[in-house]
PDB file of N, CA and C in Angstrom:
ATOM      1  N   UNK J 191      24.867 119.578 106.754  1.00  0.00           N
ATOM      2  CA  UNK J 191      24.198 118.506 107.435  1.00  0.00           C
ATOM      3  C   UNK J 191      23.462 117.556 106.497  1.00  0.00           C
ATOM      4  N   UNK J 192      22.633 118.083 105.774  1.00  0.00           N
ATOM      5  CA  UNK J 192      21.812 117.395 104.217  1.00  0.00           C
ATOM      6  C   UNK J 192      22.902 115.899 104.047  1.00  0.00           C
ATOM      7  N   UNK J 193      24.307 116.068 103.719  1.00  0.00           N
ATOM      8  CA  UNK J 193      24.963 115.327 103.303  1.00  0.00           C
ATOM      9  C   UNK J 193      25.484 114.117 103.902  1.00  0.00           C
ATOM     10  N   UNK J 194      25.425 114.223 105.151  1.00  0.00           N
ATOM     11  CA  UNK J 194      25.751 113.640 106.667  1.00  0.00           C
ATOM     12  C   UNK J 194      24.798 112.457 106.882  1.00  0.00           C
ATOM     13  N   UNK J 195      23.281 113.556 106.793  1.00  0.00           N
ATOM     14  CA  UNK J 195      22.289 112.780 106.884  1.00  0.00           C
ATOM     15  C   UNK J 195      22.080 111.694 105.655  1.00  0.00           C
ATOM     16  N   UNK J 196      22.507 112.052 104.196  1.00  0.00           N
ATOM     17  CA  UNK J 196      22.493 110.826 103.198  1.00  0.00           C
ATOM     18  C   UNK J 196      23.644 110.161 103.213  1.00  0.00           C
ATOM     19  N   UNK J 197      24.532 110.474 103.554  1.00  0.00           N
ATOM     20  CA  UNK J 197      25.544 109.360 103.901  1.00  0.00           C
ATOM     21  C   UNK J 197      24.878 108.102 105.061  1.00  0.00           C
ATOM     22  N   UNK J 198      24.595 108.847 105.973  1.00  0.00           N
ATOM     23  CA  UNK J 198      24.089 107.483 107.057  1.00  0.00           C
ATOM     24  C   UNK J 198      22.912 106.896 106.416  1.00  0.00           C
ATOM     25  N   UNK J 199      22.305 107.409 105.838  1.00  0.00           N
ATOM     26  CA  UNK J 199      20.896 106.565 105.023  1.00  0.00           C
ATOM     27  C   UNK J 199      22.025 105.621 104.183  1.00  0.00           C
ATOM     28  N   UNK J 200      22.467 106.080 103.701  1.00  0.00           N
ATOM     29  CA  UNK J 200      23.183 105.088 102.484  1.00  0.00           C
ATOM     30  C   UNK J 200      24.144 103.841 103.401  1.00  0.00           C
ATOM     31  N   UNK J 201      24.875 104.517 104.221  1.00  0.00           N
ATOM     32  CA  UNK J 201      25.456 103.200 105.210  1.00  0.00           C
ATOM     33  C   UNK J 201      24.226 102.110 105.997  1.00  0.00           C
ATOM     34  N   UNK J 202      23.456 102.632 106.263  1.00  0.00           N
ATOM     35  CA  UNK J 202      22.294 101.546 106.672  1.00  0.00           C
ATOM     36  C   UNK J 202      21.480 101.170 106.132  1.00  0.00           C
ATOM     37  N   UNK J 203      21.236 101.491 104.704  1.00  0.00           N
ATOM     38  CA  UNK J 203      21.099 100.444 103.699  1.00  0.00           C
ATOM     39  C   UNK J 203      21.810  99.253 103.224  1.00  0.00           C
ATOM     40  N   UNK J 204      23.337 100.015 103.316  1.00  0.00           N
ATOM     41  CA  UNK J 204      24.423  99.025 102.700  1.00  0.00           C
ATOM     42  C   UNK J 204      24.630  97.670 103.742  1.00  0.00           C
ATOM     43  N   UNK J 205      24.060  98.076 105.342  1.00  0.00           N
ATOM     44  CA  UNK J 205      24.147  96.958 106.474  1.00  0.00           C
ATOM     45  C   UNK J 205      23.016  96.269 105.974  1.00  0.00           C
ATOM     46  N   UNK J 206      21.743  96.212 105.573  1.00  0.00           N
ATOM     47  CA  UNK J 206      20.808  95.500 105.461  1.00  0.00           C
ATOM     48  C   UNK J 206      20.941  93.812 104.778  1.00  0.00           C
ATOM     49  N   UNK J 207      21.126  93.069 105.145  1.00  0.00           N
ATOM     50  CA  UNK J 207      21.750  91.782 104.459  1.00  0.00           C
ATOM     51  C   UNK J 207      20.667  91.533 103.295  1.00  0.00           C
ATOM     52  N   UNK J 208      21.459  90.973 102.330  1.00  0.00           N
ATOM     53  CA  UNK J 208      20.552  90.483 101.132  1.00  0.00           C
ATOM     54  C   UNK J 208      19.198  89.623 101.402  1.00  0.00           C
ATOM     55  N   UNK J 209      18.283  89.906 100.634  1.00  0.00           N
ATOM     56  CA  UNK J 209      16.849  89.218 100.909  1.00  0.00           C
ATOM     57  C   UNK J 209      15.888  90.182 101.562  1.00  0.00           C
ATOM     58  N   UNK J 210      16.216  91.362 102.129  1.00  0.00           N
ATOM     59  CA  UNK J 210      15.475  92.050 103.197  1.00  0.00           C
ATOM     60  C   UNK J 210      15.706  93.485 102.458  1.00  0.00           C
ATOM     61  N   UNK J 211      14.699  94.150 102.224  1.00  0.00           N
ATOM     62  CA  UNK J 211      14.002  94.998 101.468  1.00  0.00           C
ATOM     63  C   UNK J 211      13.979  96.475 103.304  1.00  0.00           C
ATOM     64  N   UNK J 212      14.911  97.350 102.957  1.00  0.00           N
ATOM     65  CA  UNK J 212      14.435  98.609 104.128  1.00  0.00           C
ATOM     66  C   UNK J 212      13.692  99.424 103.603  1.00  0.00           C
ATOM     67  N   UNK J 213      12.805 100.061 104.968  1.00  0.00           N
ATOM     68  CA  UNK J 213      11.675 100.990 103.953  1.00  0.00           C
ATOM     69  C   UNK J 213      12.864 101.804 104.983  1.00  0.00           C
ATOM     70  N   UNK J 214      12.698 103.303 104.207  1.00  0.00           N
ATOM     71  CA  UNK J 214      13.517 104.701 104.404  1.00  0.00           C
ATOM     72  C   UNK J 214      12.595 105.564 105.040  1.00  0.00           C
ATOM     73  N   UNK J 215      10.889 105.290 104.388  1.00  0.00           N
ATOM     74  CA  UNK J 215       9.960 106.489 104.963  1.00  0.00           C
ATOM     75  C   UNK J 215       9.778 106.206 106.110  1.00  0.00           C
ATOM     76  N   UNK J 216       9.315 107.291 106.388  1.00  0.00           N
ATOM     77  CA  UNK J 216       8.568 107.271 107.808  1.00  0.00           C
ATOM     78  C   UNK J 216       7.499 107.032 108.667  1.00  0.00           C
ATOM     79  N   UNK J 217       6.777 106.816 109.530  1.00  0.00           N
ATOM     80  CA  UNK J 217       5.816 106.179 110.071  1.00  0.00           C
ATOM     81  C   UNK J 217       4.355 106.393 109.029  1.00  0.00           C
ATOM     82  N   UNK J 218       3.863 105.354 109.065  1.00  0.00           N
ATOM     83  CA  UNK J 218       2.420 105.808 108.371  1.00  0.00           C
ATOM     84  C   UNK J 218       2.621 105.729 106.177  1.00  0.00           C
ATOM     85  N   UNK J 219       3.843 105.130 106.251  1.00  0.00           N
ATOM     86  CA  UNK J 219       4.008 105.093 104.631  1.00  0.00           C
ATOM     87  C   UNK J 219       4.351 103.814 104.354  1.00  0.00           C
ATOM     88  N   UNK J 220       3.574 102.921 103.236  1.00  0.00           N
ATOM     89  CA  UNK J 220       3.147 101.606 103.100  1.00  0.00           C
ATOM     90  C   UNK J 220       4.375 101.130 102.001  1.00  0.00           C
ATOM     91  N   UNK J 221       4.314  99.391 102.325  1.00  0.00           N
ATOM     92  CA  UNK J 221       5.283  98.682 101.658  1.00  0.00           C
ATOM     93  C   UNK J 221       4.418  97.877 101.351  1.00  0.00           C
ATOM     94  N   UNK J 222       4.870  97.139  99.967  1.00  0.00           N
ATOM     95  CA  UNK J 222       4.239  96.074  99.883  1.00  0.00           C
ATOM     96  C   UNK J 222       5.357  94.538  99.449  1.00  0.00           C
ATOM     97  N   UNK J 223       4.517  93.675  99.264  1.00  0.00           N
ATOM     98  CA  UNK J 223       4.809  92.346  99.500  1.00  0.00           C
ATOM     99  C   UNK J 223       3.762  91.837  98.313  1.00  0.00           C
ATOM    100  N   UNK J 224       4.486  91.148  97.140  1.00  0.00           N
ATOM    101  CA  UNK J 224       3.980  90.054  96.079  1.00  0.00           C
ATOM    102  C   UNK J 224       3.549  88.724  96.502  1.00  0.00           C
ATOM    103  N   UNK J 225       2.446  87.912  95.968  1.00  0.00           N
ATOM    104  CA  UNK J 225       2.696  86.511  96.290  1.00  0.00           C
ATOM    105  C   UNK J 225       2.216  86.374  94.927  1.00  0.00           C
ATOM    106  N   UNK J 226       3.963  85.581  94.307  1.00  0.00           N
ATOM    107  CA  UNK J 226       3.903  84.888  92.510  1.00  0.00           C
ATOM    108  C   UNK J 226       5.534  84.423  92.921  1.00  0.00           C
ATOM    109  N   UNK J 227       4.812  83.020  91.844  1.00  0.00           N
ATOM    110  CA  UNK J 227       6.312  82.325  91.805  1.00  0.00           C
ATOM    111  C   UNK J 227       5.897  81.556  93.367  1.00  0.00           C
ATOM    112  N   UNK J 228       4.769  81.212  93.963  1.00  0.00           N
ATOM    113  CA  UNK J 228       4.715  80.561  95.130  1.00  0.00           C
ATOM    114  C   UNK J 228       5.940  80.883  96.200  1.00  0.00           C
ATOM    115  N   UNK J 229       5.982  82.324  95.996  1.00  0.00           N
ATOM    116  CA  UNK J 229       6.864  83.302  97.118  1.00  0.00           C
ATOM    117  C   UNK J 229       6.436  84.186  97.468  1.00  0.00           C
ATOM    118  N   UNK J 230       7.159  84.809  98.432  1.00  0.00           N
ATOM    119  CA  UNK J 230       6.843  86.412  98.877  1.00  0.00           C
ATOM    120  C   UNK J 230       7.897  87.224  98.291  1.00  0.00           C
ATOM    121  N   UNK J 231       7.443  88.231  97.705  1.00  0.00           N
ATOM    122  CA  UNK J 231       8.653  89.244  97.799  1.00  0.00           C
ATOM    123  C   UNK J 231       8.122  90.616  97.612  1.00  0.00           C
ATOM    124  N   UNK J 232       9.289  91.091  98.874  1.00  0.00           N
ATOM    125  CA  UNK J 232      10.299  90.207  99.185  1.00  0.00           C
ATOM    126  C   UNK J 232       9.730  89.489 100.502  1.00  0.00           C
ATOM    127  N   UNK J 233      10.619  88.995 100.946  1.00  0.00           N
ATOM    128  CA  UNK J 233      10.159  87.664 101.874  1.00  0.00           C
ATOM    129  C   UNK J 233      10.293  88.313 103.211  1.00  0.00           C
ATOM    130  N   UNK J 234      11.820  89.161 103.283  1.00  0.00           N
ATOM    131  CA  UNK J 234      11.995  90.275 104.623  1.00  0.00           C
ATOM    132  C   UNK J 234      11.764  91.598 104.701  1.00  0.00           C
ATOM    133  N   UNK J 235      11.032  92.212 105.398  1.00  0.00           N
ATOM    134  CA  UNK J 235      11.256  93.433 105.352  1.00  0.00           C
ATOM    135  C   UNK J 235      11.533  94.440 106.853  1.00  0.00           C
ATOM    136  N   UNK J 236      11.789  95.686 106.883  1.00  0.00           N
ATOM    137  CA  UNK J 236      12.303  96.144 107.751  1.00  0.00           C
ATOM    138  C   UNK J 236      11.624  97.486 107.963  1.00  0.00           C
ATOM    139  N   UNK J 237      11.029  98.032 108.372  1.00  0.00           N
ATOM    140  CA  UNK J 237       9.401  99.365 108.206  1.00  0.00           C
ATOM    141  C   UNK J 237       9.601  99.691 109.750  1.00  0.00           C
ATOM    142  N   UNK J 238       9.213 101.340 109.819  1.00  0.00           N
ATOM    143  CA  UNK J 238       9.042 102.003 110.923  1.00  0.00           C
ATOM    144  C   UNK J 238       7.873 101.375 111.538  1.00  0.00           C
ATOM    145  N   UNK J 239       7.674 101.806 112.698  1.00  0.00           N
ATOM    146  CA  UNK J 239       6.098 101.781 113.231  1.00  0.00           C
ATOM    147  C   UNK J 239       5.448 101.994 112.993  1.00  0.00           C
ATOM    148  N   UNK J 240       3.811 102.127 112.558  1.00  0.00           N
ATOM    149  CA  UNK J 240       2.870 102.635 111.829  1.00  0.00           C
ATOM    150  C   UNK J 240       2.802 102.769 110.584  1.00  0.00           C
ATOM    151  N   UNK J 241       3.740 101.509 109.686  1.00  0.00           N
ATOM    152  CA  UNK J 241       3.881 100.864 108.420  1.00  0.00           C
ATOM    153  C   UNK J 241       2.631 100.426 108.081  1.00  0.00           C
ATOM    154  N   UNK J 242       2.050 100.518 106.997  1.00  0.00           N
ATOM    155  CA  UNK J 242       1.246  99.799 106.514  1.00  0.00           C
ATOM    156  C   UNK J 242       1.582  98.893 105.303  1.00  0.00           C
ATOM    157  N   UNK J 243       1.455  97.900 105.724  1.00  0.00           N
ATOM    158  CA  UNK J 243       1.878  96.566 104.705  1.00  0.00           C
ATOM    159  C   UNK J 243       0.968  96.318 103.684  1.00  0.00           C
ATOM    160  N   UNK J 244       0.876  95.597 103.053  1.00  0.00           N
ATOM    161  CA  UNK J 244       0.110  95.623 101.804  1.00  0.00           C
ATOM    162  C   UNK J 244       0.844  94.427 101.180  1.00  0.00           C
ATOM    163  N   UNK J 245       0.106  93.006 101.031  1.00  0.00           N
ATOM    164  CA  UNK J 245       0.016  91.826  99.934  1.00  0.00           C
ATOM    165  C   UNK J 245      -0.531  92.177  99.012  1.00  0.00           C
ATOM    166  N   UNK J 246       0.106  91.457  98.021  1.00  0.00           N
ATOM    167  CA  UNK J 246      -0.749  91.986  96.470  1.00  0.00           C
ATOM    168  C   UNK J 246      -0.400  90.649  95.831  1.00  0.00           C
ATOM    169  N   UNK J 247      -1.794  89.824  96.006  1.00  0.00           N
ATOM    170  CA  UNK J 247      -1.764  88.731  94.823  1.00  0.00           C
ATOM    171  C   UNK J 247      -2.008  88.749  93.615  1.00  0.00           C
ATOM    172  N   UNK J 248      -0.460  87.841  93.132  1.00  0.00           N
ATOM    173  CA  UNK J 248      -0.198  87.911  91.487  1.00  0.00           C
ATOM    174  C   UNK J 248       0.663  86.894  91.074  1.00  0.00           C
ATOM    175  N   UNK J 249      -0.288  85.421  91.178  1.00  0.00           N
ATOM    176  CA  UNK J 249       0.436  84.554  91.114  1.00  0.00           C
ATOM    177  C   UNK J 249      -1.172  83.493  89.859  1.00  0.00           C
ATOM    178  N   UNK J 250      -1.529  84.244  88.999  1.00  0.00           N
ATOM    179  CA  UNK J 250      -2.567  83.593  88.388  1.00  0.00           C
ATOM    180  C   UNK J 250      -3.855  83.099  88.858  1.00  0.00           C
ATOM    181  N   UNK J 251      -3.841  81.960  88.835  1.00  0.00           N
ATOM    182  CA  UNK J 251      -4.880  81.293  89.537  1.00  0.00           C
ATOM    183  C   UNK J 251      -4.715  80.675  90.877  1.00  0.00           C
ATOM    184  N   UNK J 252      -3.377  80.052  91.240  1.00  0.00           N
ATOM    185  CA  UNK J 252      -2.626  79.963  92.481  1.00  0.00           C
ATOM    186  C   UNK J 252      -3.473  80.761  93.835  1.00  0.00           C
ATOM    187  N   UNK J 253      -4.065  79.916  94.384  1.00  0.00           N
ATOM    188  CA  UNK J 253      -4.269  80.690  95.989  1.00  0.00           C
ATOM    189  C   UNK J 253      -3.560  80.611  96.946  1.00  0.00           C
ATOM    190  N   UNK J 254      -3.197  81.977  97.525  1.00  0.00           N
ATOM    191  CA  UNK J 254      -2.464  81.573  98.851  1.00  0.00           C
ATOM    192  C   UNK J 254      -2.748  82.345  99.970  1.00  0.00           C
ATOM    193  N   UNK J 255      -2.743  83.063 101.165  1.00  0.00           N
ATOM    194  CA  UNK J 255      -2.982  82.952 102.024  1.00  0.00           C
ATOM    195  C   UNK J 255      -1.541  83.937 102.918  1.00  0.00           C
ATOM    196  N   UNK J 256      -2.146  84.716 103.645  1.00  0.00           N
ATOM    197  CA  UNK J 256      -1.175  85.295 104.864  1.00  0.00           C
ATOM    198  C   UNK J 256      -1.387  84.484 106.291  1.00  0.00           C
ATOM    199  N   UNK J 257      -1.169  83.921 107.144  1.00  0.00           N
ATOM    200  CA  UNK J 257      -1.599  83.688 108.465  1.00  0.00           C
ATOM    201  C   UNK J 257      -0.173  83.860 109.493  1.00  0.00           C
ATOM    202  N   UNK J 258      -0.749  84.617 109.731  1.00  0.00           N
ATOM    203  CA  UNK J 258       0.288  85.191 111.229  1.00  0.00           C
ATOM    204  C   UNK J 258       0.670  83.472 112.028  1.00  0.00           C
ATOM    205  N   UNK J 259       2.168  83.956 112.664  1.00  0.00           N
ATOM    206  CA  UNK J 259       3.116  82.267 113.211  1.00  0.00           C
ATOM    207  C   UNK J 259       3.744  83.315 114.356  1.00  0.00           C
ATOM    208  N   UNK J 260       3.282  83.179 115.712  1.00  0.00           N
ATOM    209  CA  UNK J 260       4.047  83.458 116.844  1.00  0.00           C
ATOM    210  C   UNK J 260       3.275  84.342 117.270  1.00  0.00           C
ATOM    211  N   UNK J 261       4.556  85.508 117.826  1.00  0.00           N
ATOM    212  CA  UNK J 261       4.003  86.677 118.389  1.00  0.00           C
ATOM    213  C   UNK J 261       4.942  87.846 118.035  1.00  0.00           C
ATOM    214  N   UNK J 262       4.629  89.053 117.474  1.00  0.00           N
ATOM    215  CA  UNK J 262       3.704  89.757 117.638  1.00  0.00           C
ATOM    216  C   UNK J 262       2.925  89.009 116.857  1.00  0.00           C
ATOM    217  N   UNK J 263       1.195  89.154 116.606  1.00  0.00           N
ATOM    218  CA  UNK J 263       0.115  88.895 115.799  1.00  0.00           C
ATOM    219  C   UNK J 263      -0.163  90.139 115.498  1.00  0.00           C
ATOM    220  N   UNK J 264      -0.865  89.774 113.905  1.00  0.00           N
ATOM    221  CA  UNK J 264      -1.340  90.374 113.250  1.00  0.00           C
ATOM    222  C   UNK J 264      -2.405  90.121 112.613  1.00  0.00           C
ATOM    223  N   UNK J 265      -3.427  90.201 111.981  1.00  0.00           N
ATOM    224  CA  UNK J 265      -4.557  90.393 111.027  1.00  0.00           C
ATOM    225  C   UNK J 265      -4.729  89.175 110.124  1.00  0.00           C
ATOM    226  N   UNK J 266      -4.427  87.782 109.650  1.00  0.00           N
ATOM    227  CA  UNK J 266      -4.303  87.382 108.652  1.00  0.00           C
ATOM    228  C   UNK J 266      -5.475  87.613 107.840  1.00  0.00           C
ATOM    229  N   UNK J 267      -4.939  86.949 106.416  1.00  0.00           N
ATOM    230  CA  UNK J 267      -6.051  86.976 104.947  1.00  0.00           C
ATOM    231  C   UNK J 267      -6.756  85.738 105.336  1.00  0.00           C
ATOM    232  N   UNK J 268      -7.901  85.602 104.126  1.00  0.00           N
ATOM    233  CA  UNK J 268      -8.604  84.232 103.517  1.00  0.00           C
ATOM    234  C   UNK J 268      -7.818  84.283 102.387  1.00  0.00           C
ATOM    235  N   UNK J 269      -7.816  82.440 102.386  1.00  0.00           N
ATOM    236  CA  UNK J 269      -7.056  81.606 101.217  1.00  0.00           C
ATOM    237  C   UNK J 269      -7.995  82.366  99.822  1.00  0.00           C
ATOM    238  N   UNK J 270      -7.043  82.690  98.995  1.00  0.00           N
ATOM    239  CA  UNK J 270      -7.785  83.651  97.168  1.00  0.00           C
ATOM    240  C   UNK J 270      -6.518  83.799  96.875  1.00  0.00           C
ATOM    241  N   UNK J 271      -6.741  83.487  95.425  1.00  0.00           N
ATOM    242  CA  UNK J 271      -5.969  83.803  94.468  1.00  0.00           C
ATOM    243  C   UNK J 271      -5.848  85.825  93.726  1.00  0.00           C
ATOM    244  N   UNK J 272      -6.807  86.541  94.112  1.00  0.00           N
ATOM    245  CA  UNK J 272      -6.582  87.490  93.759  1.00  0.00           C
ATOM    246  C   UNK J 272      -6.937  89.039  94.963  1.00  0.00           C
ATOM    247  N   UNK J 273      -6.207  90.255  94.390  1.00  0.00           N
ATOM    248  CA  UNK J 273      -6.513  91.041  95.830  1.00  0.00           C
ATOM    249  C   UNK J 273      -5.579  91.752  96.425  1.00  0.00           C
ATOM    250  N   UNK J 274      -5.644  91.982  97.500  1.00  0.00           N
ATOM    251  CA  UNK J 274      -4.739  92.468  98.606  1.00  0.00           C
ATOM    252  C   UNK J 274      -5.377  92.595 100.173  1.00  0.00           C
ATOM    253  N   UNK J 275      -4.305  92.643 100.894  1.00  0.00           N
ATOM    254  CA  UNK J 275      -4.595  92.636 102.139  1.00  0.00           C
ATOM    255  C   UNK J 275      -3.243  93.275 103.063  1.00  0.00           C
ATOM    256  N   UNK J 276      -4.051  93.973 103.991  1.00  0.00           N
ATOM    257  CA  UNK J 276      -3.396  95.383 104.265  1.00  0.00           C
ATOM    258  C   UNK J 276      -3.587  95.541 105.945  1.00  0.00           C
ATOM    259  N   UNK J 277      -2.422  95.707 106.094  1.00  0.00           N
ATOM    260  CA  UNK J 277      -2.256  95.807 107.786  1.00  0.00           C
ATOM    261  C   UNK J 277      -1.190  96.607 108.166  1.00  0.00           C
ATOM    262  N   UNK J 278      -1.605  97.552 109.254  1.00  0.00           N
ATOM    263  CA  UNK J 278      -0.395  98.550 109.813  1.00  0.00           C
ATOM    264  C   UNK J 278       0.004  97.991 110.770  1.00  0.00           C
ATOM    265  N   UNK J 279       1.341  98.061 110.968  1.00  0.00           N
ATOM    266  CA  UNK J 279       2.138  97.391 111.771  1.00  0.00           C
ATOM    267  C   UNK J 279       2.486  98.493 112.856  1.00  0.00           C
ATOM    268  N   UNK J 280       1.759  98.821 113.700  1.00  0.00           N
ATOM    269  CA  UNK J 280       2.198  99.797 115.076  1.00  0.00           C
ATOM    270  C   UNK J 280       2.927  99.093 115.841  1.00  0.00           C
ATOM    271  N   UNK J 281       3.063  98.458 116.598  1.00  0.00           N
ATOM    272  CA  UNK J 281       4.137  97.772 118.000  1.00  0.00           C
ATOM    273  C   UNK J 281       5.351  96.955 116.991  1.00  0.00           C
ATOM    274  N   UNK J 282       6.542  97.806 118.078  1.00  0.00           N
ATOM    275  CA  UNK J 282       7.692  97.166 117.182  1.00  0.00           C
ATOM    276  C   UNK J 282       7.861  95.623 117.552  1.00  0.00           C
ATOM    277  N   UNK J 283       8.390  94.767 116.513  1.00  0.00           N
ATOM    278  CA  UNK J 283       8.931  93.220 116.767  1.00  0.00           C
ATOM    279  C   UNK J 283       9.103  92.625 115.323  1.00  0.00           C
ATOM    280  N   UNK J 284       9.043  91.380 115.360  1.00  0.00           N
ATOM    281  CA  UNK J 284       9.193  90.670 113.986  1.00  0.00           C
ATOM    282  C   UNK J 284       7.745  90.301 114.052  1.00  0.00           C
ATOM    283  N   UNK J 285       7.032  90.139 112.903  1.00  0.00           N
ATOM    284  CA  UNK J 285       5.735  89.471 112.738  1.00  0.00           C
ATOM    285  C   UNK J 285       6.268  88.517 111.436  1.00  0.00           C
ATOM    286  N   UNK J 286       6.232  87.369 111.758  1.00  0.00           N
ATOM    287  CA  UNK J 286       6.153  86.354 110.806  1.00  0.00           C
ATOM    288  C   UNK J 286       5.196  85.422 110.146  1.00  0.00           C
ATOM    289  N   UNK J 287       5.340  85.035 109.250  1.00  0.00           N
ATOM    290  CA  UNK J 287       3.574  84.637 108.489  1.00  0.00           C
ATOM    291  C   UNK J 287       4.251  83.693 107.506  1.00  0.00           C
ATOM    292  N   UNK J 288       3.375  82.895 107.125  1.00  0.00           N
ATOM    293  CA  UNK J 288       3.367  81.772 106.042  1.00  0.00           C
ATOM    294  C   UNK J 288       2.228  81.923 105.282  1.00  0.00           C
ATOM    295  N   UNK J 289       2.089  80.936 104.427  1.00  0.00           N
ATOM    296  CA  UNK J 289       1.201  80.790 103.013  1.00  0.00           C
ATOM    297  C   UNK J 289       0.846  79.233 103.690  1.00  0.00           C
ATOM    298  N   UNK J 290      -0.527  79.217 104.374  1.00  0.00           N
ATOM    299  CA  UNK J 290      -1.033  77.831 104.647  1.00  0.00           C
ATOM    300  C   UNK J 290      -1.037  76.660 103.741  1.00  0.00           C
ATOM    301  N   UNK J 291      -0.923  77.131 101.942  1.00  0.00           N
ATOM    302  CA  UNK J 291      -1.171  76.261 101.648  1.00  0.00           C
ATOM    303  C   UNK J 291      -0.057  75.466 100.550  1.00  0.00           C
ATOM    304  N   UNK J 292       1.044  76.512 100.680  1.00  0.00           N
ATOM    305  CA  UNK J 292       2.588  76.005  99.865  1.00  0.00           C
ATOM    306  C   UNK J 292       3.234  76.099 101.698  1.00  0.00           C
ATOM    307  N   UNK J 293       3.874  74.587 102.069  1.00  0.00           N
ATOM    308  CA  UNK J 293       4.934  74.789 102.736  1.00  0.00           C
ATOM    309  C   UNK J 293       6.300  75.219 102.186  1.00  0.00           C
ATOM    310  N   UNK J 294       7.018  76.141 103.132  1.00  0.00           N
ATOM    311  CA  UNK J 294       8.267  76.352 103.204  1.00  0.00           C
ATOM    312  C   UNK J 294       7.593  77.824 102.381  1.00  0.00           C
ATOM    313  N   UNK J 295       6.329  78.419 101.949  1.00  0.00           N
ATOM    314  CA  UNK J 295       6.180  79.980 101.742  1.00  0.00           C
ATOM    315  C   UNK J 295       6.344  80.936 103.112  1.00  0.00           C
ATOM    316  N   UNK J 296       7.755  81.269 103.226  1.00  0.00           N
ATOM    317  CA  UNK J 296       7.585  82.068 104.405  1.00  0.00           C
ATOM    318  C   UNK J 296       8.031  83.728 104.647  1.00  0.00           C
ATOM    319  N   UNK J 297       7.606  84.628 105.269  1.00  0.00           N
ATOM    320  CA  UNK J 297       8.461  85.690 105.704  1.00  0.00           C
ATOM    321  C   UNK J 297       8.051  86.609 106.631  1.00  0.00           C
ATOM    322  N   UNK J 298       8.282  87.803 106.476  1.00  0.00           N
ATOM    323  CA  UNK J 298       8.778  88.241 108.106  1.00  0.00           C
ATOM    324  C   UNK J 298       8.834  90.051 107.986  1.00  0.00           C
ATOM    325  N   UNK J 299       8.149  90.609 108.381  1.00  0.00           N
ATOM    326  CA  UNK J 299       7.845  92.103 108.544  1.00  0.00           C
ATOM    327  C   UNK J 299       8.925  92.277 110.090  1.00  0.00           C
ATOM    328  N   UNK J 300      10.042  92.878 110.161  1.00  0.00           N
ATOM    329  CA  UNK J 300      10.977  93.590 111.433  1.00  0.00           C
ATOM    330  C   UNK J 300      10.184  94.956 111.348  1.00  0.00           C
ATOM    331  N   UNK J 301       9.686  95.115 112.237  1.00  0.00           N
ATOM    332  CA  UNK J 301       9.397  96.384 112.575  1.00  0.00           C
ATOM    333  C   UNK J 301       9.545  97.201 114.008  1.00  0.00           C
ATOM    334  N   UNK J 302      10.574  98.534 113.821  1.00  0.00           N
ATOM    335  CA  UNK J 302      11.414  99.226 114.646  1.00  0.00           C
ATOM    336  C   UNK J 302      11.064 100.522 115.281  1.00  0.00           C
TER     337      UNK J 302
END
């Protein structure tokens, strides 16, 4: 069975389209997300329920900013250049967010 079970991990990784980062663990085990290079990365990601997310600014002196766009909502940051900011994602949906202060900084936590 062991083998069965890493075969299907490995096939639903291999479905994940480029740009979008799958977490494998299980509820309650954290991913994170860069802001450098006036991006996210990665920009998509894909996390169980009870994910805890985690920004980690590292983009110099550059400030930028999380703020939740739609629905589900979530938690946003204050505009700083240095830090992190950390939110568990319990209810499944897409939560999408931008960088208030670079347009077109965007991305997107799927959570299942």
């Amino acid at each position: 069975m062991p083998r069965a079970r890493t075969a299907l991990a490995v096939l639903a990784l291999a479905a994940v389209p480029s740009g979008i980062a799958a977490s494998g663990a299980g509820a309650g085990a954290g991913r994170s997300v860069v802001l450098q290079d006036i991006a996210f990365s990665p920009s998509r990601l894909v996390v169980a329920r009870g994910t805890t997310v985690t920004w980690r600014w590292d983009d110099g002196r550059v400030q930028h900013d999380v703020r939740p766009r739609g629905t589900p909502r979530f938690e946003g940051s204050a505009r700083r250049s240095t830090g992190t900011h950390r939110v568990t994602l319990r209810r499944a949906g897409t939560y999408r967010y931008v960088c208030s202060v670079h347009p077109g900084m965007d991305g997107s936590v799927r959570v299942r």
